[in-house]
């Protein structure tokens, strides 16, 4: 029998607002445990929430970009449950009026996007003897993006996540660091015999911390479903935890339903009205996205499509590219620098594009130096890597390492004389009409100059010398 896999995603994006969703505490990742907290974060009685306006605007940015219907009267609800990471015993979320409905990403339909708060983090002692609570993450704003069950293949899931990630990054609303949990994805999965109209029973997988884990988990879980059903069993609707070390999913809890959470409208957060003026104001601030940038780089700057794709692979890289173009007016040089030496640097050092720290002004200075013939290509690359690695001052580094090209005409004349004296045969060939030998003789002169010769000076001088001899 042929089986079809059906999947829907629930993606949580932690927003990069400075402060939390309902209080002024910092959202910064990785602080000392319980230092970014206030009585509101930990749900002490009598503290009222105050909604962060930026959270609503971030949701509007994403919704407008993904062609969603934006809800004009937004309300918040309480999802009630007890767990140590949620001392209030409810999560403030949106059940009845999510901020965005419908919309799509690359053909996959969205069900909704809603705003909610994150919970704290439970930290287990390595030997299992204790569990500690860190409430720094409590109240960090999240957007939950829920798709329709439109996925049929792993590739579609990964493409969707890649596009969503790119969109969140370019909109500047989430840093999308899966390893820090700022982008988390739960996969709902069921299988059905190919051709059957109804969906099968689904399970939901959590704790998927990388694209690779997602691919492995889908593979494992779909096989498990098919196995159970083929052997005459039934799939239990439940939440399962993916264990990436064991390569297995394990039951975590029975799939709860909305009734279990006793949802009710939150009496403490008043409705938020999004009027036309606010919506248009946010629409006007939407930045250019990766796909639009690629088109512009190709059309406006004549960059090859493959290179345009490399440059837009991460927002920090395209920002660097645009800055270099601005400073040098040389888009092709800037593109070559990025697709060549910069990518080599990232690969060699295992640096993620988002962690790249480089001074665009110094790289622009290097481009200007090589184009003006002050340094040759080898010196250009060497200095560039010193800028990437040690953030050196280009001119100081070039001078200290003797990389400045020799503009001294006496030295050039001496090098030409030496090269001519050492290569009588090549000169005879050249004078006999074999113009290709010119490159060879030129190479000999440059060798005499130890690679520091300035071709713009050497070439005419050599031509003149050859015409004379
Ligand atoms: P609940 O209300 O129980 O959370 P939803 O209808 O909101 O369930 O769906 C949650 C997620 O599960 C959505 O991403 C949806 O696309 C997906 N989903 C729903 N039914 C199935 C199914 N039979 N197989 C796979 N995914 C499904
Ligand atoms: Zn707080
Ligand atoms: Mg749901």
Coordinates of C-alpha atoms and ligand atoms in Angstrom, one line a residue:
X1 CA 0.0 0.0 0.0
X2 CA 1.1 3.5 -0.7
X3 CA 1.0 6.0 2.1
X4 CA 0.7 9.7 2.1
X5 CA 2.2 11.8 5.0
X6 CA 0.2 14.8 6.1
X7 CA 1.8 17.5 8.2
X8 CA 0.9 20.9 9.7
X9 CA 3.3 23.1 11.7
X10 CA 3.1 25.2 14.8
X11 CA 6.1 27.6 14.8
X12 CA 7.0 29.8 17.8
X13 CA 9.0 32.9 17.0
X14 CA 10.5 34.7 20.0
X15 CA 10.3 38.4 19.2
X16 CA 13.4 40.6 19.4
X17 CA 11.6 43.5 21.2
X18 CA 13.8 45.0 23.9
X19 CA 11.2 44.4 26.6
X20 CA 8.7 41.7 27.4
X21 CA 5.1 41.5 26.3
X22 CA 3.4 42.7 29.5
X23 CA 6.1 44.4 31.5
X24 CA 9.3 46.4 31.1
X25 CA 11.8 43.6 31.9
X26 CA 14.5 42.9 29.4
X27 CA 14.1 40.0 26.9
X28 CA 17.9 39.5 26.6
X29 CA 19.0 35.9 26.2
X30 CA 21.4 34.2 28.6
X31 CA 21.4 36.5 31.6
X32 CA 22.1 35.3 35.2
X33 CA 19.0 33.2 36.1
X34 CA 16.1 35.3 37.5
X35 CA 17.7 38.7 36.9
X36 CA 15.3 39.8 34.2
X37 CA 12.2 39.4 36.3
X38 CA 9.7 41.6 38.1
X39 CA 6.6 40.7 40.2
X40 CA 4.6 40.7 36.9
X41 CA 6.8 38.1 35.2
X42 CA 6.3 35.7 38.1
X43 CA 2.6 36.3 38.5
X44 CA 2.5 37.9 41.9
X45 CA -1.0 39.0 42.9
X46 CA -2.0 42.5 42.2
X47 CA 0.3 43.2 39.3
X48 CA -1.4 44.2 36.1
X49 CA -0.1 43.6 32.6
X50 CA 0.6 46.5 30.2
X51 CA 0.8 45.4 26.6
X52 CA 4.0 46.2 24.7
X53 CA 2.9 48.1 21.5
X54 CA 5.9 46.8 19.5
X55 CA 4.6 43.2 19.9
X56 CA 1.4 44.2 18.0
X57 CA 3.4 46.0 15.4
X58 CA 5.7 43.0 14.8
X59 CA 2.7 40.8 14.4
X60 CA 1.3 43.3 11.9
X61 CA 4.6 43.4 10.0
X62 CA 4.6 39.6 9.6
X63 CA 0.8 39.4 8.8
X64 CA 1.0 42.1 6.1
X65 CA 4.1 40.5 4.5
X66 CA 2.4 37.0 4.4
X67 CA -0.9 38.4 3.0
X68 CA -2.9 37.6 6.1
X69 CA -6.2 39.2 7.2
X70 CA -5.4 41.4 10.1
X71 CA -7.8 41.3 13.0
X72 CA -8.9 44.8 13.9
X73 CA -10.2 44.1 17.4
X74 CA -7.6 42.0 19.2
X75 CA -8.4 40.3 22.5
X76 CA -6.3 38.1 24.8
X77 CA -7.3 35.0 26.6
X78 CA -6.0 32.9 29.5
X79 CA -4.9 29.3 28.9
X80 CA -4.9 27.8 32.4
X81 CA -2.6 25.1 33.5
X82 CA -0.1 24.4 36.2
X83 CA 3.6 23.8 35.6
X84 CA 6.6 25.2 37.5
X85 CA 7.7 27.3 34.6
X86 CA 4.4 29.1 34.7
X87 CA 3.9 30.4 38.3
X88 CA 0.8 32.5 37.3
X89 CA -0.9 29.2 36.3
X90 CA -2.1 30.7 33.1
X91 CA -0.5 31.8 29.8
X92 CA -1.9 34.9 28.3
X93 CA -2.5 34.1 24.6
X94 CA -5.1 34.8 21.8
X95 CA -7.7 32.1 21.3
X96 CA -10.8 33.8 20.0
X97 CA -9.3 36.7 18.0
X98 CA -5.8 35.9 16.7
X99 CA -4.1 38.9 15.2
X100 CA -3.7 37.3 11.8
X101 CA -5.8 34.8 9.9
X102 CA -5.2 33.1 6.5
X103 CA -2.3 34.2 4.3
X104 CA 0.3 31.8 2.9
X105 CA 4.0 31.1 2.6
X106 CA 5.2 29.6 -0.8
X107 CA 1.8 27.8 -1.4
X108 CA 1.4 26.6 2.2
X109 CA -1.7 28.1 3.7
X110 CA -1.6 29.6 7.2
X111 CA -4.3 29.0 9.6
X112 CA -3.5 31.9 12.0
X113 CA -0.8 33.9 13.8
X114 CA -1.3 34.8 17.4
X115 CA 0.5 36.8 20.1
X116 CA 1.3 35.2 23.4
X117 CA 3.8 35.1 26.2
X118 CA 6.6 32.5 26.7
X119 CA 7.0 30.6 30.0
X120 CA 10.2 30.3 32.1
X121 CA 12.7 27.5 31.8
X122 CA 13.1 24.5 34.0
X123 CA 16.8 23.5 34.4
X124 CA 17.6 20.0 35.6
X125 CA 20.7 19.2 37.6
X126 CA 22.8 16.7 35.5
X127 CA 22.4 13.9 38.1
X128 CA 18.6 14.4 38.3
X129 CA 18.8 15.3 41.9
X130 CA 17.2 18.7 41.5
X131 CA 15.3 21.0 39.2
X132 CA 15.8 24.8 39.1
X133 CA 13.6 27.5 37.8
X134 CA 14.9 30.4 35.6
X135 CA 12.1 32.9 35.0
X136 CA 14.1 35.2 32.7
X137 CA 12.2 33.9 29.7
X138 CA 8.8 34.4 31.4
X139 CA 6.8 36.9 29.4
X140 CA 9.1 37.0 26.4
X141 CA 6.8 37.8 23.5
X142 CA 6.0 35.1 21.0
X143 CA 4.2 34.9 17.7
X144 CA 2.8 31.4 17.1
X145 CA 2.4 30.7 13.4
X146 CA 0.0 27.8 12.7
X147 CA -0.3 26.3 9.2
X148 CA -3.0 24.3 7.6
X149 CA -2.2 20.6 7.2
X150 CA -0.8 21.3 3.7
X151 CA 2.6 19.6 3.9
X152 CA 3.2 16.2 2.2
X153 CA 7.0 16.0 2.2
X154 CA 9.9 16.8 4.4
X155 CA 11.3 19.1 1.7
X156 CA 8.2 21.2 1.7
X157 CA 8.5 21.6 5.5
X158 CA 12.2 22.6 5.3
X159 CA 11.5 25.0 2.4
X160 CA 8.7 26.6 4.4
X161 CA 10.8 27.1 7.5
X162 CA 13.7 28.5 5.4
X163 CA 11.4 31.1 3.8
X164 CA 9.7 31.9 7.1
X165 CA 13.1 32.3 8.8
X166 CA 14.4 34.5 6.0
X167 CA 11.2 36.7 6.3
X168 CA 11.4 37.0 10.1
X169 CA 15.1 38.0 9.8
X170 CA 14.6 40.6 7.1
X171 CA 11.6 42.0 9.0
X172 CA 13.9 42.3 12.0
X173 CA 11.4 40.8 14.3
X174 CA 13.1 37.6 15.4
X175 CA 16.8 36.5 15.5
X176 CA 15.8 32.9 14.5
X177 CA 18.5 31.1 16.5
X178 CA 17.1 27.6 16.7
X179 CA 19.9 26.6 19.1
X180 CA 18.8 29.3 21.5
X181 CA 15.2 28.4 21.1
X182 CA 14.2 31.7 19.5
X183 CA 12.6 29.8 16.6
X184 CA 10.8 26.6 17.6
X185 CA 8.8 24.3 15.5
X186 CA 6.3 21.6 16.4
X187 CA 5.4 19.1 13.7
X188 CA 1.9 17.6 13.6
X189 CA 1.9 14.5 11.5
X190 CA -0.5 11.8 10.3
X191 CA -0.5 9.2 7.5
X192 CA -3.3 8.0 5.2
X193 CA -3.5 5.5 2.3
X194 CA -2.9 7.4 -0.9
X195 CA -6.2 8.5 -2.3
X196 CA -8.1 8.5 0.9
X197 CA -10.0 11.8 1.6
X198 CA -10.0 11.8 5.4
X199 CA -6.9 12.6 7.4
X200 CA -5.5 10.0 9.8
X201 CA -5.0 10.5 13.5
X202 CA -2.1 12.9 14.2
X203 CA 0.6 13.2 16.7
X204 CA 2.5 16.4 17.6
X205 CA 6.3 16.3 18.0
X206 CA 8.1 18.8 20.1
X207 CA 11.7 19.5 21.0
X208 CA 13.0 19.8 17.4
X209 CA 16.1 22.0 17.7
X210 CA 17.5 22.0 14.1
X211 CA 16.4 21.5 10.5
X212 CA 18.3 18.2 10.6
X213 CA 16.4 17.0 13.7
X214 CA 13.1 18.0 12.0
X215 CA 14.0 15.9 8.9
X216 CA 15.0 12.9 11.0
X217 CA 11.9 13.2 13.2
X218 CA 9.5 13.3 10.3
X219 CA 11.2 10.2 8.8
X220 CA 11.0 8.3 12.1
X221 CA 7.4 9.3 13.0
X222 CA 5.9 8.6 9.6
X223 CA 7.5 5.1 9.6
X224 CA 6.2 4.5 13.1
X225 CA 2.6 5.5 12.1
X226 CA 2.7 3.3 9.1
X227 CA 4.1 0.4 11.2
X228 CA 1.4 0.7 13.9
X229 CA -1.4 0.9 11.4
X230 CA -0.1 -1.9 9.2
X231 CA 0.1 -4.2 12.2
X232 CA -3.6 -3.5 12.9
X233 CA -3.0 -1.0 15.7
X234 CA -4.2 2.5 16.2
X235 CA -2.4 5.8 16.5
X236 CA -3.1 7.6 19.8
X237 CA -3.5 11.3 19.4
X238 CA -0.8 12.7 21.7
X239 CA 2.1 15.0 22.1
X240 CA 5.5 13.3 21.7
X241 CA 9.0 14.5 22.5
X242 CA 11.8 14.0 19.9
X243 CA 15.0 12.7 21.4
X244 CA 17.7 13.6 18.9
X245 CA 20.4 11.5 20.6
X246 CA 18.3 8.3 20.5
X247 CA 16.7 9.2 17.2
X248 CA 13.3 8.4 18.6
X249 CA 10.0 10.1 19.6
X250 CA 8.5 9.2 22.9
X251 CA 5.0 9.9 24.3
X252 CA 5.0 13.1 26.4
X253 CA 1.3 13.7 27.2
X254 CA -2.1 12.8 25.8
X255 CA -3.2 15.4 23.3
X256 CA -5.2 17.8 25.4
X257 CA -8.0 19.8 23.9
X258 CA -9.1 23.4 24.3
X259 CA -11.7 22.5 27.0
X260 CA -8.9 21.1 29.2
X261 CA -7.4 24.5 29.5
X262 CA -10.5 26.3 30.6
X263 CA -9.7 29.2 28.3
X264 CA -11.5 32.4 29.1
X265 CA -11.1 36.1 28.0
X266 CA -8.3 37.8 30.0
X267 CA -10.0 40.5 32.1
X268 CA -6.7 42.3 32.6
X269 CA -5.7 43.1 29.0
X270 CA -8.1 45.5 27.3
X271 CA -8.9 44.9 23.6
X272 CA -6.4 46.4 21.2
X273 CA -7.9 48.1 18.2
X274 CA -5.9 48.2 15.0
X275 CA -7.3 51.1 12.9
X276 CA -6.5 51.9 9.2
X277 CA -4.1 54.7 10.2
X278 CA -2.0 52.4 12.4
X279 CA -2.0 49.6 9.8
X280 CA -0.9 51.9 7.0
X281 CA 1.7 53.4 9.2
X282 CA 3.2 50.0 9.8
X283 CA 2.8 49.0 6.2
X284 CA 4.9 52.1 5.2
X285 CA 7.8 50.8 7.3
X286 CA 8.0 47.3 5.8
X287 CA 11.6 46.7 4.6
X288 CA 12.7 45.2 1.3
X289 CA 12.7 41.4 1.7
X290 CA 15.3 38.9 0.4
X291 CA 13.5 38.0 -2.8
X292 CA 13.1 41.7 -3.7
X293 CA 16.7 42.3 -2.9
X294 CA 17.8 39.4 -5.2
X295 CA 15.8 40.9 -8.1
X296 CA 17.3 44.3 -7.5
X297 CA 20.9 43.1 -7.3
X298 CA 20.4 41.2 -10.5
X299 CA 18.6 44.0 -12.4
X300 CA 20.3 47.1 -11.0
X301 CA 23.8 45.9 -10.4
X302 CA 24.2 43.1 -12.9
X303 CA 25.0 40.5 -10.2
X304 CA 24.7 36.8 -11.3
X305 CA 21.6 35.1 -9.8
X306 CA 23.7 32.6 -8.0
X307 CA 25.8 35.3 -6.3
X308 CA 22.6 37.3 -5.5
X309 CA 21.3 34.2 -3.7
X310 CA 24.6 33.9 -1.7
X311 CA 24.5 37.6 -0.7
X312 CA 20.9 37.4 0.6
X313 CA 21.4 34.1 2.5
X314 CA 21.4 36.2 5.6
X315 CA 20.4 39.8 6.3
X316 CA 23.7 40.7 7.8
X317 CA 25.4 39.8 4.6
X318 CA 23.1 41.8 2.4
X319 CA 23.5 44.8 4.7
X320 CA 27.3 44.5 4.3
X321 CA 27.0 44.2 0.5
X322 CA 24.8 47.3 0.3
X323 CA 27.2 49.3 2.5
X324 CA 30.2 48.3 0.3
X325 CA 28.3 49.4 -2.8
X326 CA 27.5 52.6 -1.2
X327 CA 31.1 53.3 -0.1
X328 CA 32.8 52.1 -3.3
X329 CA 30.3 52.3 -6.1
X330 CA 31.6 48.9 -7.2
X331 CA 28.9 46.3 -6.9
X332 CA 30.8 43.6 -8.8
X333 CA 33.9 43.9 -6.6
X334 CA 31.7 43.9 -3.5
X335 CA 29.8 40.8 -4.7
X336 CA 33.1 39.0 -5.5
X337 CA 34.5 39.9 -2.1
X338 CA 31.4 38.4 -0.4
X339 CA 31.0 35.2 -2.5
X340 CA 34.7 34.6 -2.5
X341 CA 36.8 35.6 0.5
X342 CA 34.0 36.3 3.0
X343 CA 32.3 32.9 2.4
X344 CA 35.7 31.2 2.7
X345 CA 36.3 33.0 6.0
X346 CA 32.9 31.9 7.4
X347 CA 33.5 28.3 6.3
X348 CA 37.0 28.2 7.6
X349 CA 36.2 29.6 11.0
X350 CA 32.8 28.1 11.3
X351 CA 31.3 31.5 11.9
X352 CA 27.5 31.9 11.4
X353 CA 26.5 34.9 9.2
X354 CA 24.5 36.3 12.1
X355 CA 27.7 36.4 14.2
X356 CA 29.8 38.1 11.6
X357 CA 31.5 41.3 12.9
X358 CA 33.3 43.2 10.2
X359 CA 34.0 46.8 9.5
X360 CA 32.5 47.6 6.1
X361 CA 34.6 50.8 5.9
X362 CA 37.9 48.8 6.1
X363 CA 36.7 46.4 3.3
X364 CA 35.7 49.3 1.2
X365 CA 39.2 50.9 1.7
X366 CA 40.7 47.6 0.4
X367 CA 38.5 47.5 -2.6
X368 CA 39.6 51.1 -3.4
X369 CA 43.3 50.3 -2.9
X370 CA 43.3 47.3 -5.2
X371 CA 41.3 49.1 -7.9
X372 CA 43.7 52.0 -7.7
X373 CA 46.6 49.7 -8.3
X374 CA 48.1 50.4 -4.9
X375 CA 48.1 46.7 -3.9
X376 CA 47.8 43.6 -6.0
X377 CA 45.2 40.8 -5.7
X378 CA 47.3 38.6 -3.4
X379 CA 47.9 41.5 -1.0
X380 CA 44.2 42.4 -1.2
X381 CA 43.2 38.9 0.0
X382 CA 45.9 38.6 2.6
X383 CA 44.9 42.0 4.2
X384 CA 41.2 41.2 3.9
X385 CA 41.6 38.0 6.0
X386 CA 43.6 40.1 8.6
X387 CA 40.6 42.4 8.7
X388 CA 38.2 39.5 9.1
X389 CA 40.3 37.8 11.8
X390 CA 42.0 40.6 13.7
X391 CA 40.2 43.7 12.6
X392 CA 43.5 45.3 11.5
X393 CA 43.8 48.8 10.0
X394 CA 44.3 48.0 6.3
X395 CA 46.9 50.7 5.5
X396 CA 49.0 50.1 8.6
X397 CA 48.9 46.3 7.9
X398 CA 49.9 46.8 4.3
X399 CA 52.8 49.0 5.1
X400 CA 54.1 46.8 8.0
X401 CA 54.0 43.7 5.7
X402 CA 55.6 45.5 2.7
X403 CA 52.5 44.8 0.5
X404 CA 52.4 48.2 -1.1
X405 CA 53.1 47.9 -4.8
X406 CA 56.4 49.3 -5.9
X407 CA 55.9 52.6 -7.8
X408 CA 59.6 53.3 -7.8
X409 CA 60.5 53.6 -11.5
X410 CA 64.2 52.9 -10.9
X411 CA 63.2 49.5 -9.4
X412 CA 60.9 48.8 -12.2
X413 CA 63.5 49.7 -14.8
X414 CA 66.1 47.5 -13.0
X415 CA 63.6 44.6 -12.9
X416 CA 62.9 44.9 -16.6
X417 CA 66.6 45.0 -17.4
X418 CA 67.2 41.9 -15.4
X419 CA 64.3 40.0 -16.9
X420 CA 65.3 40.9 -20.4
X421 CA 68.9 39.9 -19.8
X422 CA 67.8 36.5 -18.3
X423 CA 65.4 35.6 -21.1
X424 CA 66.9 36.2 -24.6
X425 CA 64.9 33.4 -26.2
X426 CA 61.5 34.7 -25.1
X427 CA 62.5 38.2 -26.3
X428 CA 63.5 36.8 -29.7
X429 CA 60.2 34.9 -29.9
X430 CA 58.3 38.1 -29.0
X431 CA 60.1 40.1 -31.6
X432 CA 59.6 37.4 -34.1
X433 CA 55.8 38.1 -33.8
X434 CA 54.8 35.7 -31.0
X435 CA 52.8 38.2 -28.9
X436 CA 51.8 35.5 -26.4
X437 CA 55.3 35.6 -24.9
X438 CA 54.5 39.1 -23.6
X439 CA 52.7 37.6 -20.6
X440 CA 55.6 35.4 -19.8
X441 CA 58.1 38.2 -19.8
X442 CA 55.7 40.4 -17.8
X443 CA 55.6 37.5 -15.2
X444 CA 59.4 37.5 -15.0
X445 CA 59.5 41.2 -14.3
X446 CA 56.8 40.9 -11.6
X447 CA 58.9 38.0 -10.1
X448 CA 61.9 40.3 -10.0
X449 CA 59.7 42.8 -8.2
X450 CA 58.7 40.1 -5.7
X451 CA 55.0 40.5 -6.5
X452 CA 55.0 44.1 -5.5
X453 CA 55.0 45.5 -9.0
X454 CA 52.2 47.7 -10.1
X455 CA 51.0 46.3 -13.4
X456 CA 49.7 49.7 -14.4
X457 CA 53.2 51.0 -14.4
X458 CA 55.2 47.9 -15.3
X459 CA 53.2 47.1 -18.5
X460 CA 53.8 50.3 -20.4
X461 CA 57.4 50.4 -19.2
X462 CA 58.0 46.8 -20.5
X463 CA 56.3 47.5 -23.8
X464 CA 58.5 50.5 -24.3
X465 CA 61.7 48.5 -23.4
X466 CA 60.7 45.7 -25.8
X467 CA 60.1 48.2 -28.6
X468 CA 63.6 49.6 -27.9
X469 CA 65.7 46.4 -27.8
Ligands
LIG1 P1 -5.7 21.9 18.0 O1 -6.9 22.8 18.0 O2 -5.9 20.6 18.6 O3 -4.4 22.6 18.4 P2 -5.4 22.4 15.2 O4 -6.6 22.2 14.3 O5 -5.2 23.8 15.7 O6 -5.5 21.5 16.5 O7 -4.2 21.9 14.5 C1 -2.9 22.0 15.0 C2 -1.9 21.7 13.9 O8 -2.1 20.4 13.5 C3 -2.1 22.6 12.7 O9 -0.8 22.9 12.2 C4 -2.8 21.7 11.7 O10 -2.4 22.0 10.4 C5 -2.2 20.3 12.1 N1 -3.2 19.2 11.8 C6 -4.5 19.2 12.1 N2 -5.0 18.0 11.7 C7 -3.9 17.2 11.2 C8 -3.8 15.9 10.7 N3 -4.8 15.0 10.7 N4 -2.6 15.5 10.3 C9 -1.5 16.3 10.3 N5 -1.6 17.6 10.8 C10 -2.8 18.0 11.3
LIG2 ZN1 8.8 41.6 34.3
LIG3 MG1 -3.9 24.6 17.9

